[in-house]
Short mmCIF file of C-alpha atoms in Angstrom, two decimals:
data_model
loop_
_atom_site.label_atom_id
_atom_site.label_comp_id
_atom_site.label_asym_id
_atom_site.label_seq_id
_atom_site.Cartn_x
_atom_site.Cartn_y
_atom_site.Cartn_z
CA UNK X 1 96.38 114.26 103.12
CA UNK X 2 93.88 113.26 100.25
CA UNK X 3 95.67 115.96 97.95
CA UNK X 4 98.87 113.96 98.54
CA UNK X 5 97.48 110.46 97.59
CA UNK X 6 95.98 111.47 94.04
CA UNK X 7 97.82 110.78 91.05
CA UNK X 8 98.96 112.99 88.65
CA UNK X 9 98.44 110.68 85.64
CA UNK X 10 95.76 107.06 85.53
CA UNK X 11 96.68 104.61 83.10
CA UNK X 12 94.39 101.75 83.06
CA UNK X 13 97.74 99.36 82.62
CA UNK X 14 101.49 100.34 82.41
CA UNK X 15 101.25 98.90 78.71
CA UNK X 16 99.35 102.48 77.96
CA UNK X 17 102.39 104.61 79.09
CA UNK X 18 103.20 106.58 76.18
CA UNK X 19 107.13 107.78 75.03
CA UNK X 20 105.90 111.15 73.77
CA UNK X 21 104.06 112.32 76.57
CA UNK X 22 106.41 111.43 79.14
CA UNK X 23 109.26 113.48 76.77
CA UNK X 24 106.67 116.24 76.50
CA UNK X 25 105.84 116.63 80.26
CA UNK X 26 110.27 116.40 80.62
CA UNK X 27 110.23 112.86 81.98
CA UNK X 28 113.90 111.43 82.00
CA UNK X 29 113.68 109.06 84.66
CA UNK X 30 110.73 106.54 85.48
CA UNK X 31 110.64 104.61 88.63
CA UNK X 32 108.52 101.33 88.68
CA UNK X 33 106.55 99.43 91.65
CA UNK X 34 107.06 95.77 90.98
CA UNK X 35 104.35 93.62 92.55
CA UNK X 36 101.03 94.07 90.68
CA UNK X 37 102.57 96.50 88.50
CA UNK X 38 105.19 94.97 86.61
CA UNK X 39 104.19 91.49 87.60
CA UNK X 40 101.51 90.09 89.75
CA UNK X 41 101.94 89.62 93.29
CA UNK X 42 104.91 86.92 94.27
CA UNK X 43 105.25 85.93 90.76
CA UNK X 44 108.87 87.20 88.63
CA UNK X 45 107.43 85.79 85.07
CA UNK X 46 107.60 89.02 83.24
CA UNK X 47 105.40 89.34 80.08
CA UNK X 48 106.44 89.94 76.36
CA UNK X 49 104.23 92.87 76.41
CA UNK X 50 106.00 94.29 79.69
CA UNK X 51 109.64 93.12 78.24
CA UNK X 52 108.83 94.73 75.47
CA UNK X 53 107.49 98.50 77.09
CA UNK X 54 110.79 98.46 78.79
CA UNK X 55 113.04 97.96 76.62
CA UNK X 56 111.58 100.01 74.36
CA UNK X 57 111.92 102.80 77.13
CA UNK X 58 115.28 102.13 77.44
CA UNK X 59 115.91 102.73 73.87
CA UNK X 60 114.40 105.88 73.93
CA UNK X 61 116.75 106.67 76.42
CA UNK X 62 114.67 106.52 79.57
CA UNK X 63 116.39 105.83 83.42
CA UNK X 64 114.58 103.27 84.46
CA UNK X 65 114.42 101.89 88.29
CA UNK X 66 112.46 99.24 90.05
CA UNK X 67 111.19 100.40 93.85
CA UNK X 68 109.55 97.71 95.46
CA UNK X 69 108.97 96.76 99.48
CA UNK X 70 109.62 92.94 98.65
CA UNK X 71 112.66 90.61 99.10
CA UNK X 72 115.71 91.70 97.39
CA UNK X 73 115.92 88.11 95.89
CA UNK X 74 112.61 88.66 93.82
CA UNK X 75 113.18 92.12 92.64
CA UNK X 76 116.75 91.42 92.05
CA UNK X 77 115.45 88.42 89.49
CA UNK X 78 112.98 90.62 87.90
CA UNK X 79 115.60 93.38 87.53
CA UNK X 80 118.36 91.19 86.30
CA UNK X 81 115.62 90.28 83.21
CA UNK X 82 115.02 93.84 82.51
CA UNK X 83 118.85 94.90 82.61
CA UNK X 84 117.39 97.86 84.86
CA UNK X 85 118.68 98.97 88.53
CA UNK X 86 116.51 98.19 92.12
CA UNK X 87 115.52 98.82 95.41
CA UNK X 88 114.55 96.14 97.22
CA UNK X 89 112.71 96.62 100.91
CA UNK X 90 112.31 99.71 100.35
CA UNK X 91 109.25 100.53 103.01
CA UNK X 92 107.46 103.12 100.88
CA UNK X 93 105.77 105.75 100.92
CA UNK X 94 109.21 106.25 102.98
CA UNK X 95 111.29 109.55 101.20
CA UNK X 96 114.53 107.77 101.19
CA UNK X 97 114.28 105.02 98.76
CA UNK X 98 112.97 107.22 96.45
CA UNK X 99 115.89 109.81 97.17
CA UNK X 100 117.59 106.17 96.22
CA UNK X 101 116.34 105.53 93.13
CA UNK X 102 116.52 109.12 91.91
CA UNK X 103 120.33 108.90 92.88
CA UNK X 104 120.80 105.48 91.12
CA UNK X 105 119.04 107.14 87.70
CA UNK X 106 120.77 110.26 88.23
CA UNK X 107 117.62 112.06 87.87
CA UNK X 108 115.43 115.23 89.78
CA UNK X 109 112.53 115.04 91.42
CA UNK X 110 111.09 117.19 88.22
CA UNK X 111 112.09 114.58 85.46
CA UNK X 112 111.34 111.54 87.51
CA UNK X 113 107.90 109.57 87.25
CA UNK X 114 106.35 107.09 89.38
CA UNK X 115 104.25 104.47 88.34
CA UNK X 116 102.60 101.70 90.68
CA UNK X 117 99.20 100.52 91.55
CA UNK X 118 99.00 101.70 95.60
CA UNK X 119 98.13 105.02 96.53
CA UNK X 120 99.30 104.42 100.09
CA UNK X 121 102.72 103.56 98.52
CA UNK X 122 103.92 104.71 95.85
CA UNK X 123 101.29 107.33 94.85
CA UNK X 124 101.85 108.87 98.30
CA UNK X 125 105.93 108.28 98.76
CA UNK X 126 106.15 109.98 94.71
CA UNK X 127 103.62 113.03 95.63
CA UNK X 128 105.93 113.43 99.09
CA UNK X 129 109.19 113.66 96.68
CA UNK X 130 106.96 116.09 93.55
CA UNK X 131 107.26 113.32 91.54
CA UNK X 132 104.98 112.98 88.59
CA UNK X 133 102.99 110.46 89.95
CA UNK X 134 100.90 107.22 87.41
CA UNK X 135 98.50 105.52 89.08
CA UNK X 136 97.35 101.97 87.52
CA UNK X 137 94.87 99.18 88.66
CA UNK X 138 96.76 96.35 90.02
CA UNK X 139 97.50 93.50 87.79
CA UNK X 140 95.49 90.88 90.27
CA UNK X 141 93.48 90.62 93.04
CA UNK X 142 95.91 88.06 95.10
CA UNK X 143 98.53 90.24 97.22
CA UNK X 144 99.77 90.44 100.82
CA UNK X 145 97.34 89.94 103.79
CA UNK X 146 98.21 94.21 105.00
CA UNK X 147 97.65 95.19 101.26
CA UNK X 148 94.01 93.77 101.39
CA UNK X 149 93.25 95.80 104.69
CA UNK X 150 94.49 99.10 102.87
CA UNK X 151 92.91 98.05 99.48
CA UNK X 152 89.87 98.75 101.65
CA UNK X 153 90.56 102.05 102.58
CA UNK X 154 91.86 103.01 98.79
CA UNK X 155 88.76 102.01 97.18
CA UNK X 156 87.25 104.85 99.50
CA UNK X 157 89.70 107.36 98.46
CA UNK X 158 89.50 105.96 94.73
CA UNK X 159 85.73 106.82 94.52
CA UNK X 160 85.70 109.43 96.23
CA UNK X 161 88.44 111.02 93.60
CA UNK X 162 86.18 109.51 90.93
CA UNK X 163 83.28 111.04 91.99
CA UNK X 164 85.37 114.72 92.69
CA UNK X 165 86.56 113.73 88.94
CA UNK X 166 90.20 113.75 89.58
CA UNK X 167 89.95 110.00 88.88
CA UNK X 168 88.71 107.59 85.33
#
């Protein structure tokens, strides 16, 4: 189980994701968690710096996709102002809105990364699909009441990887 929630890839914040590397490991496709990763929790105020890493994906030719377990209404206004597709309530680590998202990019499992800031979510849900999986801190502290409770358990796990050194 442990093997399944580590990461294959820890950026410290998405805004470290590099083109080249992704195109080097055969990345086509990235799939992103919304709250605390593209924005903080219940907030849809995207910054410049974000705007900017995904368009600038999306030049490069990158699929992009936005998985999140929130309201379609949020992640539909986030999407809408990064021109990029979404699955809203999507009750990860779950395989079938990631099967979703894959078939909305028209990517594989093999070109398709994950990137989100819960293990229990989407590190888990990507590692159950082979995805290549990018763990990153979450943007804030403030999140759902059920997130706290696991946030508990993760920062076991997280230094427990740390100290195995499969973790930063």
């Amino acid at each position: 189980m442990l093997k399944k929630l580590c990461p294959k890839y820890q950026a410290q914040s998405i805004l470290e994701l590099d083109f080249e590397e992704l195109e080097k490991a055969g990345i086509k496709g990235i799939i992103f968690d919304l709250d605390n990763t593209l924005v903080e929790w219940k907030k849809d105020t995207l910054s410049s710096e974000v705007i900017e890493l995904i368009t600038g994906f999306k030049d490069k030719g990158f699929k992009l996709c936005i998985l999140s377990n929130a309201l379609e209404r949020r992640v539909e206004n986030v999407a809408q102002a990064l021109n990029i597709p979404y699955v809203s309530r999507a009750v990860k680590p779950r395989k079938t809105p990631f099967r979703k998202a894959l078939e909305i990019m028209g990517t594989n499992p093999e070109e398709t990364a994950v990137v989100g800031d819960q293990l229990f979510t989407d590190i888990l849900g990507g590692n159950r699909m082979e995805l290549y999986t990018i763990w990153t801190p979450p943007l804030s502290d403030t999140e759902f009441v059920s997130t706290k409770a696991v946030r508990q358990i993760e920062r076991l796990v997280i230094k427990r990887f740390r100290k195995k050194g499969f973790l930063k």
